[in-house]
Short mmCIF file of C-alpha atoms and ligand atoms in Angstrom, two decimals:
data_model
loop_
_atom_site.label_atom_id
_atom_site.label_comp_id
_atom_site.label_asym_id
_atom_site.label_seq_id
_atom_site.Cartn_x
_atom_site.Cartn_y
_atom_site.Cartn_z
CA UNK A 1 24.25 -31.40 -33.90
CA UNK A 2 27.72 -32.34 -32.21
CA UNK A 3 26.69 -32.06 -28.78
CA UNK A 4 30.12 -32.38 -26.08
CA UNK A 5 29.92 -35.06 -23.75
CA UNK A 6 29.63 -33.98 -19.89
CA UNK A 7 30.68 -36.89 -17.25
CA UNK A 8 29.88 -35.99 -13.98
CA UNK A 9 30.24 -38.56 -10.55
CA UNK A 10 29.01 -38.61 -7.07
CA UNK A 11 31.61 -40.98 -5.25
CA UNK A 12 29.37 -44.28 -4.53
CA UNK A 13 28.22 -44.59 -1.31
CA UNK A 14 28.66 -47.70 1.15
CA UNK A 15 25.71 -49.67 1.72
CA UNK A 16 25.95 -49.69 5.39
CA UNK A 17 23.72 -47.55 6.55
CA UNK A 18 20.56 -45.84 4.58
CA UNK A 19 21.47 -42.17 2.56
CA UNK A 20 21.87 -39.29 4.54
CA UNK A 21 21.74 -35.82 4.69
CA UNK A 22 25.65 -35.91 3.95
CA UNK A 23 25.32 -38.39 0.63
CA UNK A 24 22.16 -36.74 -0.77
CA UNK A 25 23.76 -33.41 -0.53
CA UNK A 26 26.75 -34.18 -2.94
CA UNK A 27 23.65 -36.02 -5.48
CA UNK A 28 22.00 -32.94 -5.58
CA UNK A 29 25.17 -30.58 -6.21
CA UNK A 30 25.58 -32.91 -8.53
CA UNK A 31 21.92 -33.33 -10.05
CA UNK A 32 22.15 -29.60 -9.83
CA UNK A 33 24.86 -29.01 -12.52
CA UNK A 34 24.05 -32.21 -14.69
CA UNK A 35 20.43 -30.26 -15.42
CA UNK A 36 21.96 -27.10 -15.62
CA UNK A 37 24.16 -28.81 -18.58
CA UNK A 38 21.75 -31.00 -20.03
CA UNK A 39 20.07 -27.11 -20.50
CA UNK A 40 23.32 -26.30 -22.42
CA UNK A 41 23.30 -28.46 -24.56
CA UNK A 42 25.79 -30.82 -23.67
CA UNK A 43 25.60 -34.53 -23.44
CA UNK A 44 26.02 -35.00 -20.52
CA UNK A 45 25.85 -38.55 -18.58
CA UNK A 46 25.59 -38.41 -15.03
CA UNK A 47 26.46 -41.83 -13.08
CA UNK A 48 26.37 -42.57 -8.95
CA UNK A 49 25.99 -45.72 -7.13
CA UNK A 50 26.86 -47.91 -4.51
CA UNK A 51 29.86 -48.93 -2.85
CA UNK A 52 28.47 -53.25 -1.84
CA UNK A 53 32.13 -54.34 -1.35
CA UNK A 54 34.18 -55.01 2.18
CA UNK A 55 34.44 -55.55 5.56
CA UNK A 56 32.27 -52.48 6.52
CA UNK A 57 29.74 -53.27 4.66
CA UNK A 58 29.88 -56.96 5.89
CA UNK A 59 30.37 -56.56 8.97
CA UNK A 60 26.67 -54.71 8.98
CA UNK A 61 25.40 -57.51 6.97
CA UNK A 62 26.24 -59.78 10.19
CA UNK A 63 25.36 -57.12 12.91
CA UNK A 64 21.90 -57.23 10.71
CA UNK A 65 21.97 -60.99 11.01
CA UNK A 66 22.30 -61.83 6.76
CA UNK A 67 24.66 -62.82 3.84
CA UNK A 68 25.81 -59.15 2.70
CA UNK A 69 23.94 -60.32 -0.71
CA UNK A 70 21.07 -59.69 0.61
CA UNK A 71 21.88 -56.91 2.93
CA UNK A 72 23.14 -54.84 0.21
CA UNK A 73 19.88 -56.16 -1.75
CA UNK A 74 17.62 -54.53 1.10
CA UNK A 75 19.39 -51.48 1.37
CA UNK A 76 20.09 -50.51 -2.51
CA UNK A 77 16.52 -49.81 -2.96
CA UNK A 78 16.14 -47.40 -0.21
CA UNK A 79 19.09 -45.39 -2.37
CA UNK A 80 17.16 -45.95 -5.72
CA UNK A 81 14.10 -44.30 -3.87
CA UNK A 82 15.66 -41.36 -1.72
CA UNK A 83 17.24 -40.02 -5.27
CA UNK A 84 13.54 -40.51 -6.81
CA UNK A 85 12.03 -38.28 -3.91
CA UNK A 86 14.64 -35.92 -4.35
CA UNK A 87 13.90 -35.79 -8.52
CA UNK A 88 18.08 -37.14 -9.31
CA UNK A 89 18.41 -37.74 -12.79
CA UNK A 90 21.19 -40.08 -13.18
CA UNK A 91 22.03 -41.62 -16.05
CA UNK A 92 23.24 -44.41 -14.52
CA UNK A 93 23.69 -46.16 -11.45
CA UNK A 94 26.09 -48.76 -10.38
CA UNK A 95 26.59 -50.92 -7.46
CA UNK A 96 30.02 -52.84 -7.34
CA UNK A 97 28.26 -56.59 -7.01
CA UNK A 98 27.22 -56.21 -10.74
CA UNK A 99 28.66 -58.13 -13.18
CA UNK A 100 30.16 -55.12 -15.77
CA UNK A 101 31.85 -53.46 -12.91
CA UNK A 102 33.19 -56.88 -11.29
CA UNK A 103 34.61 -57.72 -14.81
CA UNK A 104 35.48 -54.52 -15.37
CA UNK A 105 37.99 -54.40 -12.33
CA UNK A 106 39.66 -57.58 -12.73
CA UNK A 107 40.43 -56.25 -16.21
CA UNK A 108 41.78 -53.51 -15.00
CA UNK A 109 43.58 -55.38 -12.13
CA UNK A 110 45.29 -58.18 -15.13
CA UNK A 111 46.54 -54.69 -16.93
CA UNK A 112 47.95 -53.52 -13.82
CA UNK A 113 49.69 -56.87 -12.97
CA UNK A 114 50.96 -57.25 -16.36
CA UNK A 115 52.47 -54.32 -16.60
CA UNK A 116 54.40 -55.11 -12.99
CA UNK A 117 52.96 -52.42 -11.11
CA UNK A 118 51.58 -55.25 -8.93
CA UNK A 119 53.92 -56.93 -6.57
CA UNK A 120 53.44 -60.00 -3.77
CA UNK A 121 54.68 -59.02 -0.40
CA UNK A 122 53.40 -59.15 2.99
CA UNK A 123 51.18 -56.02 4.89
CA UNK A 124 51.34 -55.25 8.85
CA UNK A 125 49.48 -52.51 10.23
CA UNK A 126 46.26 -50.88 11.69
CA UNK A 127 43.04 -50.66 9.31
CA UNK A 128 40.31 -48.79 10.07
CA UNK A 129 37.14 -50.61 9.24
CA UNK A 130 34.39 -47.28 8.69
CA UNK A 131 36.60 -46.05 6.87
CA UNK A 132 38.30 -49.28 4.97
CA UNK A 133 41.90 -47.00 5.28
CA UNK A 134 45.24 -48.39 6.00
CA UNK A 135 46.61 -46.56 8.32
CA UNK A 136 50.73 -47.36 10.21
CA UNK A 137 51.29 -46.45 13.45
CA UNK A 138 53.16 -43.49 13.17
CA UNK A 139 49.67 -41.97 11.52
CA UNK A 140 47.63 -43.46 14.22
CA UNK A 141 45.70 -40.19 16.86
CA UNK A 142 46.45 -41.66 20.38
CA UNK A 143 45.85 -44.99 18.39
CA UNK A 144 42.92 -44.07 17.09
CA UNK A 145 41.52 -43.71 13.53
CA UNK A 146 43.42 -40.31 12.42
CA UNK A 147 39.78 -39.56 10.42
CA UNK A 148 37.41 -40.17 12.02
CA UNK A 149 38.27 -41.02 15.60
CA UNK A 150 36.50 -44.42 15.48
CA UNK A 151 38.52 -47.77 16.79
CA UNK A 152 41.53 -49.48 14.06
CA UNK A 153 42.58 -53.13 14.38
CA UNK A 154 45.63 -54.55 13.53
CA UNK A 155 45.85 -56.82 10.70
CA UNK A 156 48.76 -59.05 9.58
CA UNK A 157 48.15 -60.94 5.94
CA UNK A 158 50.25 -61.51 2.64
CA UNK A 159 48.47 -59.23 0.28
CA UNK A 160 49.71 -57.80 -3.27
CA UNK A 161 50.49 -54.37 -3.36
CA UNK A 162 50.87 -51.36 -5.91
CA UNK A 163 53.51 -49.41 -6.55
CA UNK A 164 51.90 -46.04 -5.86
CA UNK A 165 55.58 -44.85 -4.74
CA UNK A 166 56.76 -45.11 -7.92
CA UNK A 167 54.20 -42.36 -9.16
CA UNK A 168 54.54 -39.22 -6.88
CA UNK A 169 56.89 -37.40 -9.50
CA UNK A 170 54.35 -38.03 -12.19
CA UNK A 171 51.12 -36.84 -9.44
CA UNK A 172 52.97 -34.02 -8.80
CA UNK A 173 53.89 -32.90 -11.99
CA UNK A 174 50.29 -33.77 -12.75
CA UNK A 175 49.19 -31.02 -10.75
CA UNK A 176 51.27 -28.68 -11.72
CA UNK A 177 50.40 -28.98 -15.37
CA UNK A 178 46.69 -28.90 -14.47
CA UNK A 179 45.67 -26.44 -11.75
CA UNK A 180 42.22 -27.07 -12.36
CA UNK A 181 42.56 -31.21 -11.53
CA UNK A 182 42.25 -30.16 -7.94
CA UNK A 183 39.52 -27.35 -6.93
CA UNK A 184 39.12 -26.15 -4.80
CA UNK A 185 42.61 -24.77 -4.32
CA UNK A 186 42.46 -25.99 -0.49
CA UNK A 187 42.09 -29.32 -1.07
CA UNK A 188 44.60 -29.05 -3.65
CA UNK A 189 47.12 -27.79 -1.20
CA UNK A 190 46.66 -30.60 1.40
CA UNK A 191 46.99 -32.82 -1.83
CA UNK A 192 50.22 -31.55 -2.86
CA UNK A 193 51.75 -31.71 0.67
CA UNK A 194 50.87 -35.20 1.05
CA UNK A 195 52.23 -36.31 -2.08
CA UNK A 196 55.47 -34.63 -1.80
CA UNK A 197 55.85 -36.26 1.68
CA UNK A 198 56.36 -39.12 0.17
CA UNK A 199 53.60 -42.44 -1.11
CA UNK A 200 53.53 -45.64 -0.03
CA UNK A 201 53.37 -48.61 -1.92
CA UNK A 202 49.42 -49.78 -1.00
CA UNK A 203 48.34 -53.05 -0.19
CA UNK A 204 44.90 -53.69 -2.33
CA UNK A 205 43.49 -57.65 -1.97
CA UNK A 206 42.39 -58.50 1.28
CA UNK A 207 43.06 -62.60 2.26
CA UNK A 208 41.55 -62.26 5.99
CA UNK A 209 37.86 -62.03 4.31
CA UNK A 210 35.88 -62.44 1.34
CA UNK A 211 33.19 -60.06 0.69
CA UNK A 212 34.79 -58.92 -2.34
CA UNK A 213 35.81 -59.20 -6.00
CA UNK A 214 38.47 -62.18 -6.16
CA UNK A 215 42.20 -61.20 -8.02
CA UNK A 216 41.78 -62.94 -11.29
CA UNK A 217 45.26 -64.13 -11.34
CA UNK A 218 44.71 -64.94 -6.81
CA UNK A 219 41.64 -65.99 -6.31
CA UNK A 220 42.87 -66.04 -2.37
CA UNK A 221 42.18 -62.20 -2.06
CA UNK A 222 40.02 -60.00 -2.77
CA UNK A 223 40.71 -56.24 -4.17
CA UNK A 224 40.82 -53.75 -1.23
CA UNK A 225 37.15 -52.26 -1.32
CA UNK A 226 39.10 -48.81 -2.19
CA UNK A 227 41.29 -49.96 -5.37
CA UNK A 228 37.29 -51.98 -5.95
CA UNK A 229 35.08 -48.53 -5.70
CA UNK A 230 37.53 -46.17 -7.45
CA UNK A 231 37.19 -48.78 -10.85
CA UNK A 232 33.39 -47.99 -10.93
CA UNK A 233 33.84 -44.37 -12.77
CA UNK A 234 35.14 -46.68 -15.62
CA UNK A 235 33.73 -49.83 -15.43
CA UNK A 236 30.28 -47.82 -15.86
CA UNK A 237 30.96 -46.89 -19.09
CA UNK A 238 32.17 -49.70 -20.41
CA UNK A 239 35.96 -50.36 -19.73
CA UNK A 240 37.25 -54.05 -19.89
CA UNK A 241 34.24 -54.40 -21.98
CA UNK A 242 34.92 -54.74 -25.43
CA UNK A 243 31.62 -54.20 -26.71
CA UNK A 244 31.66 -50.51 -25.28
CA UNK A 245 35.34 -49.83 -26.34
CA UNK A 246 33.45 -46.71 -28.11
CA UNK A 247 31.18 -45.94 -25.35
CA UNK A 248 34.08 -45.52 -23.27
CA UNK A 249 36.46 -43.70 -25.33
CA UNK A 250 33.64 -41.27 -25.95
CA UNK A 251 32.63 -40.57 -21.63
CA UNK A 252 36.35 -40.70 -20.52
CA UNK A 253 37.80 -38.52 -19.15
CA UNK A 254 35.25 -37.01 -16.76
CA UNK A 255 35.09 -33.95 -16.49
CA UNK A 256 33.96 -33.93 -12.99
CA UNK A 257 34.87 -36.28 -10.28
CA UNK A 258 32.75 -34.96 -7.31
CA UNK A 259 33.50 -35.76 -3.85
CA UNK A 260 34.16 -35.24 -0.18
CA UNK A 261 36.81 -33.81 1.03
CA UNK A 262 37.39 -36.52 3.39
CA UNK A 263 38.27 -39.30 0.13
CA UNK A 264 40.54 -36.37 -1.46
CA UNK A 265 43.47 -38.51 -1.18
CA UNK A 266 42.02 -41.27 -2.27
CA UNK A 267 40.58 -39.74 -5.48
CA UNK A 268 43.18 -37.24 -6.83
CA UNK A 269 46.47 -39.60 -4.96
CA UNK A 270 45.70 -43.60 -5.61
CA UNK A 271 42.80 -43.13 -8.47
CA UNK A 272 45.54 -40.75 -11.05
CA UNK A 273 48.27 -43.48 -9.97
CA UNK A 274 46.12 -46.26 -11.39
CA UNK A 275 45.13 -44.48 -13.92
CA UNK A 276 48.66 -43.25 -14.71
CA UNK A 277 49.28 -47.48 -14.84
CA UNK A 278 46.50 -48.35 -16.95
CA UNK A 279 47.68 -45.60 -19.67
CA UNK A 280 44.88 -44.08 -19.17
CA UNK A 281 44.15 -39.91 -19.26
CA UNK A 282 43.20 -38.32 -15.75
CA UNK A 283 39.79 -36.55 -15.29
CA UNK A 284 39.19 -33.39 -15.18
CA UNK A 285 38.36 -31.56 -12.16
CA UNK A 286 37.65 -33.62 -8.94
CA UNK A 287 35.71 -30.92 -6.74
CA UNK A 288 35.54 -32.03 -3.09
CA UNK A 289 33.31 -29.93 -0.86
CA UNK A 290 32.98 -29.81 2.33
CA UNK A 291 31.20 -31.15 5.37
CA UNK A 292 27.26 -30.62 6.49
CA UNK A 293 27.13 -29.30 10.08
CA UNK A 294 24.97 -29.87 12.83
CA UNK A 295 25.59 -28.10 15.59
CA UNK A 296 29.65 -27.37 14.84
CA UNK A 297 29.56 -31.38 14.29
CA UNK A 298 29.96 -33.22 11.50
CA UNK A 299 26.89 -35.38 10.19
CA UNK A 300 27.15 -38.66 10.44
CA UNK A 301 25.43 -41.75 11.46
CA UNK A 302 28.45 -42.60 14.42
CA UNK A 303 27.60 -39.72 15.90
CA UNK A 304 23.75 -40.47 15.87
CA UNK A 305 23.43 -36.24 14.03
CA UNK A 306 22.28 -37.74 10.90
CA UNK A 307 18.80 -36.82 9.67
CA UNK A 308 16.93 -38.41 7.29
CA UNK A 309 15.95 -36.75 4.00
CA UNK A 310 12.09 -38.20 4.00
CA UNK A 311 11.64 -36.12 6.97
CA UNK A 312 12.91 -32.46 5.58
CA UNK A 313 10.98 -33.53 2.09
CA UNK A 314 7.99 -33.57 3.95
CA UNK A 315 7.98 -30.60 6.65
CA UNK A 316 9.11 -28.51 2.89
CA UNK A 317 9.05 -30.76 -0.04
CA UNK A 318 11.37 -31.49 -2.28
CA UNK A 319 12.46 -27.77 -4.22
CA UNK A 320 12.76 -26.25 -0.60
CA UNK A 321 15.07 -28.35 0.08
CA UNK A 322 17.71 -29.29 -2.93
CA UNK A 323 17.89 -25.22 -2.86
CA UNK A 324 18.27 -24.96 1.03
CA UNK A 325 21.21 -27.06 0.54
CA UNK A 326 22.82 -25.55 -2.77
CA UNK A 327 22.06 -21.85 -1.56
CA UNK A 328 23.57 -21.75 2.33
CA UNK A 329 26.25 -23.71 1.77
CA UNK A 330 29.09 -22.18 -0.33
CA UNK A 331 29.64 -25.24 -2.27
CA UNK A 332 33.37 -25.98 -0.92
CA UNK A 333 33.50 -24.95 2.12
CA UNK A 334 31.96 -26.89 5.48
CA UNK A 335 28.25 -25.33 6.21
CA UNK A 336 26.28 -25.14 9.40
CA UNK A 337 22.83 -26.82 8.71
CA UNK A 338 19.96 -26.35 10.97
CA UNK A 339 15.75 -25.87 11.36
CA UNK A 340 15.79 -22.59 11.75
CA UNK A 341 17.95 -21.43 9.20
CA UNK A 342 15.90 -24.16 6.11
CA UNK A 343 12.92 -21.96 7.81
CA UNK A 344 14.28 -18.74 7.36
CA UNK A 345 15.12 -20.06 3.54
CA UNK A 346 12.52 -21.12 3.00
CA UNK A 347 9.93 -17.73 4.17
CA UNK A 348 12.67 -15.67 2.93
CA UNK A 349 13.44 -16.26 -0.52
CA UNK A 350 10.82 -18.87 -1.81
CA UNK A 351 7.70 -17.80 -0.12
CA UNK A 352 8.30 -14.13 0.28
CA UNK A 353 10.49 -13.40 -2.76
CA UNK A 354 9.72 -16.32 -5.52
CA UNK A 355 6.33 -17.56 -4.46
CA UNK A 356 4.71 -14.29 -4.01
CA UNK A 357 6.25 -12.68 -7.46
CA UNK A 358 4.83 -15.16 -8.42
CA UNK A 359 1.10 -15.55 -7.05
CA UNK A 360 0.84 -12.01 -7.31
CA UNK A 361 1.60 -11.35 -11.44
CA UNK A 362 -0.30 -14.07 -11.58
CA UNK A 363 -3.68 -12.80 -9.69
CA UNK A 364 -3.26 -10.06 -11.26
CA UNK A 365 -3.07 -11.02 -14.74
CA UNK A 366 -6.14 -13.24 -14.34
CA UNK A 367 -7.89 -9.98 -12.99
CA UNK A 368 -6.98 -7.47 -15.22
CA UNK A 369 -6.18 -9.20 -18.56
CA UNK A 370 -8.89 -12.67 -17.83
CA UNK A 371 -5.63 -14.46 -17.86
CA UNK A 372 -4.09 -13.56 -21.39
CA UNK A 373 -0.70 -13.25 -21.53
CA UNK A 374 -0.42 -8.87 -22.95
CA UNK A 375 1.11 -8.12 -25.98
CA UNK A 376 5.03 -7.40 -25.36
CA UNK A 377 5.56 -3.15 -24.88
CA UNK A 378 7.53 -1.48 -27.89
CA UNK A 379 10.90 -0.63 -27.00
CA UNK A 380 10.75 2.91 -27.75
CA UNK A 381 8.02 3.31 -24.36
CA UNK A 382 10.31 1.72 -22.04
CA UNK A 383 11.13 3.98 -19.58
CA UNK A 384 14.06 3.74 -17.01
CA UNK A 385 12.52 1.05 -14.59
CA UNK A 386 11.50 -1.50 -18.16
CA UNK A 387 15.48 -1.29 -18.57
CA UNK A 388 16.71 -2.03 -15.93
CA UNK A 389 14.70 -4.70 -15.26
CA UNK A 390 15.21 -6.25 -18.79
CA UNK A 391 18.96 -5.54 -17.94
CA UNK A 392 18.75 -7.85 -14.94
CA UNK A 393 17.33 -10.55 -17.34
CA UNK A 394 19.37 -10.11 -20.19
CA UNK A 395 22.79 -10.35 -18.01
CA UNK A 396 21.34 -13.65 -15.95
CA UNK A 397 22.84 -16.24 -18.65
CA UNK A 398 26.69 -15.25 -18.62
CA UNK A 399 26.74 -14.63 -15.01
CA UNK A 400 24.51 -17.24 -14.35
CA UNK A 401 27.53 -19.31 -16.52
CA UNK A 402 30.24 -18.35 -15.36
CA UNK A 403 29.11 -18.78 -11.25
CA UNK A 404 28.10 -22.27 -12.39
CA UNK A 405 31.36 -22.79 -14.50
CA UNK A 406 33.43 -22.71 -11.03
CA UNK A 407 30.68 -24.43 -9.37
CA UNK A 408 29.29 -21.52 -7.60
CA UNK A 409 25.91 -22.57 -6.80
CA UNK A 410 25.29 -19.93 -4.16
CA UNK A 411 26.55 -17.40 -7.06
CA UNK A 412 23.95 -18.58 -9.51
CA UNK A 413 20.79 -18.73 -7.49
CA UNK A 414 22.32 -15.05 -6.04
CA UNK A 415 21.90 -13.95 -9.65
CA UNK A 416 18.86 -15.88 -10.11
CA UNK A 417 17.44 -13.68 -7.27
CA UNK A 418 18.26 -10.20 -8.53
CA UNK A 419 15.90 -10.93 -10.86
CA UNK A 420 13.23 -12.29 -8.45
CA UNK A 421 13.92 -9.44 -6.08
CA UNK A 422 14.32 -6.56 -9.13
CA UNK A 423 11.23 -7.73 -10.32
CA UNK A 424 9.18 -7.61 -7.64
CA UNK A 425 10.41 -3.78 -6.56
CA UNK A 426 9.55 -3.25 -10.32
CA UNK A 427 5.92 -4.44 -9.34
CA UNK A 428 5.69 -2.39 -6.15
CA UNK A 429 7.05 0.69 -8.13
CA UNK A 430 4.84 0.22 -11.16
CA UNK A 431 1.60 -0.49 -8.55
CA UNK A 432 -0.57 -2.36 -11.35
CA UNK A 433 -3.76 -1.96 -8.83
CA UNK A 434 -3.68 1.96 -9.43
CA UNK A 435 -2.92 1.54 -13.25
CA UNK A 436 -5.95 -0.51 -13.87
CA UNK A 437 -8.09 2.36 -12.41
CA UNK A 438 -8.54 4.15 -15.87
CA UNK A 439 -8.52 3.08 -18.97
CA UNK A 440 -5.93 5.94 -19.94
CA UNK A 441 -3.56 3.67 -17.92
CA UNK A 442 -4.25 0.10 -19.66
CA UNK A 443 -1.71 0.55 -22.00
CA UNK A 444 1.12 0.89 -18.84
CA UNK A 445 -0.48 -1.67 -16.89
CA UNK A 446 -0.48 -4.43 -20.45
CA UNK A 447 3.41 -2.96 -20.18
CA UNK A 448 3.99 -3.91 -16.36
CA UNK A 449 2.39 -7.05 -16.81
CA UNK A 450 4.15 -8.48 -19.79
CA UNK A 451 7.81 -7.17 -18.45
CA UNK A 452 7.05 -8.73 -15.06
CA UNK A 453 5.88 -11.97 -16.71
CA UNK A 454 8.64 -12.47 -18.96
CA UNK A 455 11.21 -11.48 -15.74
CA UNK A 456 9.82 -14.38 -14.04
CA UNK A 457 9.69 -17.12 -17.52
CA UNK A 458 13.45 -16.52 -17.23
CA UNK A 459 13.45 -16.83 -13.34
CA UNK A 460 11.94 -20.22 -13.85
CA UNK A 461 14.44 -21.22 -16.35
CA UNK A 462 17.17 -20.34 -14.22
CA UNK A 463 15.92 -22.18 -11.02
CA UNK A 464 15.11 -25.16 -12.91
CA UNK A 465 18.47 -26.84 -11.86
CA UNK A 466 17.68 -26.58 -8.58
CA UNK A 467 14.29 -26.55 -8.19
CA UNK A 468 12.87 -28.26 -11.24
CA UNK A 469 9.61 -29.04 -10.13
CA UNK A 470 8.19 -25.60 -8.84
CA UNK A 471 10.06 -24.17 -12.53
CA UNK A 472 7.66 -26.69 -14.01
CA UNK A 473 4.62 -26.22 -13.17
CA UNK A 474 5.69 -22.07 -13.41
CA UNK A 475 6.36 -22.25 -16.73
CA UNK A 476 2.93 -24.84 -17.01
CA UNK A 477 0.69 -21.96 -14.98
CA UNK A 478 2.42 -19.38 -17.63
CA UNK A 479 0.92 -21.60 -20.47
CA UNK A 480 4.11 -22.36 -22.12
CA UNK A 481 6.18 -25.93 -22.27
CA UNK A 482 8.99 -27.37 -19.88
CA UNK A 483 11.90 -25.52 -18.94
CA UNK A 484 13.90 -28.39 -17.81
CA UNK A 485 13.90 -30.20 -21.00
CA UNK A 486 15.66 -27.06 -22.88
CA UNK A 487 18.33 -27.71 -23.81
CA UNK A 488 19.13 -24.00 -25.75
CA UNK A 489 19.07 -21.93 -22.23
CA UNK A 490 20.69 -19.30 -24.41
CA UNK A 491 18.26 -19.40 -27.05
CA UNK A 492 15.34 -19.88 -24.44
CA UNK A 493 16.34 -17.05 -21.95
CA UNK A 494 16.47 -14.13 -24.81
CA UNK A 495 13.69 -11.58 -23.62
CA UNK A 496 10.73 -11.45 -25.44
CA UNK A 497 9.82 -15.17 -26.00
CA UNK A 498 6.45 -15.01 -23.47
CA UNK A 499 4.13 -15.20 -26.32
CA UNK A 500 1.13 -12.92 -25.99
CA UNK A 501 -2.24 -14.77 -25.77
CA UNK A 502 -0.89 -17.37 -23.83
CA UNK A 503 -3.48 -17.48 -20.99
CA UNK A 504 -2.22 -17.88 -16.97
CA UNK A 505 -3.39 -19.97 -14.60
CA UNK A 506 -3.29 -18.61 -11.01
CA UNK A 507 -2.74 -21.69 -9.03
CA UNK A 508 -2.11 -22.17 -5.26
CA UNK A 509 0.54 -20.16 -3.31
CA UNK A 510 4.22 -22.26 -4.60
CA UNK A 511 5.55 -22.01 -0.81
CA UNK A 512 2.71 -21.75 1.81
CA UNK A 513 4.78 -19.48 4.40
CA UNK A 514 5.66 -21.81 7.60
CA UNK A 515 5.33 -20.63 10.64
CA UNK A 516 8.21 -21.14 13.52
CA UNK A 517 4.94 -22.87 15.96
CA UNK A 518 4.67 -25.61 13.18
N1 LIG B 601 32.15 -45.59 -0.46
C1 LIG B 601 33.53 -43.94 -0.34
C2 LIG B 601 33.14 -43.90 -1.55
C3 LIG B 601 33.76 -44.56 -2.72
S1 LIG B 601 34.35 -43.67 -4.21
C4 LIG B 601 34.41 -44.60 -5.06
C5 LIG B 601 32.31 -43.62 0.36
N2 LIG B 601 31.40 -43.87 0.63
S2 LIG B 601 30.22 -43.10 1.75
O1 LIG B 601 29.34 -43.29 2.14
O2 LIG B 601 30.96 -42.55 3.64
O3 LIG B 601 30.55 -41.22 2.03
C6 LIG B 601 30.29 -40.60 0.68
C7 LIG B 601 30.04 -39.19 0.14
O4 LIG B 601 29.17 -38.59 1.23
C8 LIG B 601 31.76 -38.60 0.73
O5 LIG B 601 32.07 -38.06 -0.39
C9 LIG B 601 31.55 -37.86 2.06
O6 LIG B 601 32.25 -36.83 2.54
C10 LIG B 601 30.03 -36.80 1.92
N3 LIG B 601 29.16 -36.95 3.33
C11 LIG B 601 29.34 -38.06 4.48
N4 LIG B 601 28.79 -37.84 5.19
C12 LIG B 601 29.27 -36.04 5.35
C13 LIG B 601 28.41 -34.56 5.92
N5 LIG B 601 28.04 -34.67 6.82
N6 LIG B 601 28.68 -33.59 4.75
C14 LIG B 601 28.91 -33.74 3.52
N7 LIG B 601 29.37 -35.15 2.81
C15 LIG B 601 29.40 -36.08 3.80
O7 LIG B 601 33.14 -42.89 1.39
#
């Protein structure tokens, strides 16, 4: 069977410090999409990794009294651990200090040099180390970095420049011809207006420090860290390596590149211009999500309001963690997050709706049917309620797909919750505990249990991209396979696939209620 390649990337994270909720957010969103696309039969390649060069990382190493390489080698495993804890199913993890990246990035620079897109010049201006960004005097905000508000330093260097200005018209033409290239719309408008305002050539090398990739044609210079970092998206899949040409041709261009809204100019102006200069196609979509805010402020280490993912996972569990961020923060917009919000979401959606549905139903199946899934009822006997429940389950795949196709995780989860909530109400209305009182109503009892169990099976399938552990556990309790390894979700979600005779186990509460005073 031909499987369409689906290449998805996250930004590569600076290793100046350990992962926090912000970096985890992008990664979880990408993971949920990667998992879902595997379930829709795509040949998914999900890349994440680390941005290990540059002044900021060198500074962090110095502050910790160590050499940069030793420093990045200490921090890298912390990211790997965090992604393991959050059940991130990346297919590749790139570190920019790896040989494959260094060689690919050098090959790329050589191509640009040969095509005449690089020239030597003199740079004088401001530099923000935390953002690794060059600024002109006019761009500063009261003498500070206009991006992060921190101090900037004046630098004077003889550098290599990239003819970014030459790509202005081609970039604008691309945005025009491909409205899907930058999403959401607000970000697209922002980039269009930025590029329309004129692009300056970009300094792409540094000479006043050494923690970077040497230019292949001038080893006095190391590559500007953003140039180096952006190239990870192609070096990881084999750019510049003749032995991996086939892989590169199959994977590039990427279907989605996820970024935060603060790094959109790098990804939507500089990056596509670099690709154009090298004669490579552009990614299909760069999608920029918003910021997670705590008490109205961007959450970041420097503001001292960063929370460690591990603390929340310890309290709520990994699935609830993943669910909260994707359900509460519309992807693309800024979103306020809080402990109260998380407790509410947990108790409402997970303990009351989903957990409760599963446990009451499995309990009843044990109690009334010795844990054996009954025969599916005959269509002719279906009541209006049965048909409505089944109708919601049957509409779910298309609604869910449409939401995921626009990266609307909230919409996708709401669609799954329509089924979960309707199934809870279905049980309330049908009252199996009454139907169990007489032999006469036993056929109806079995029909109700089957339909409710079948709804649970399907709901678990569609919540799997976000809550993989819970879904796997629910299917295990239903006595069926692993929803996370499904590769044809459409076929799998056909009503009536839950096999009669399967033995269910009730198990502990999936989401024990959390009481505020805890
Ligand atoms: N190393 C660069 C990216 C290079 S990609 C070729 C970088 N790294 S970062 O570690 O500082 O940030 C990575 C991502 O985390 C960015 O997309 C950024 O938007 C995101 N977040 C950092 N703090 C955030 C929040 N508080 N909320 C949401 N995402 C935020 O930039």
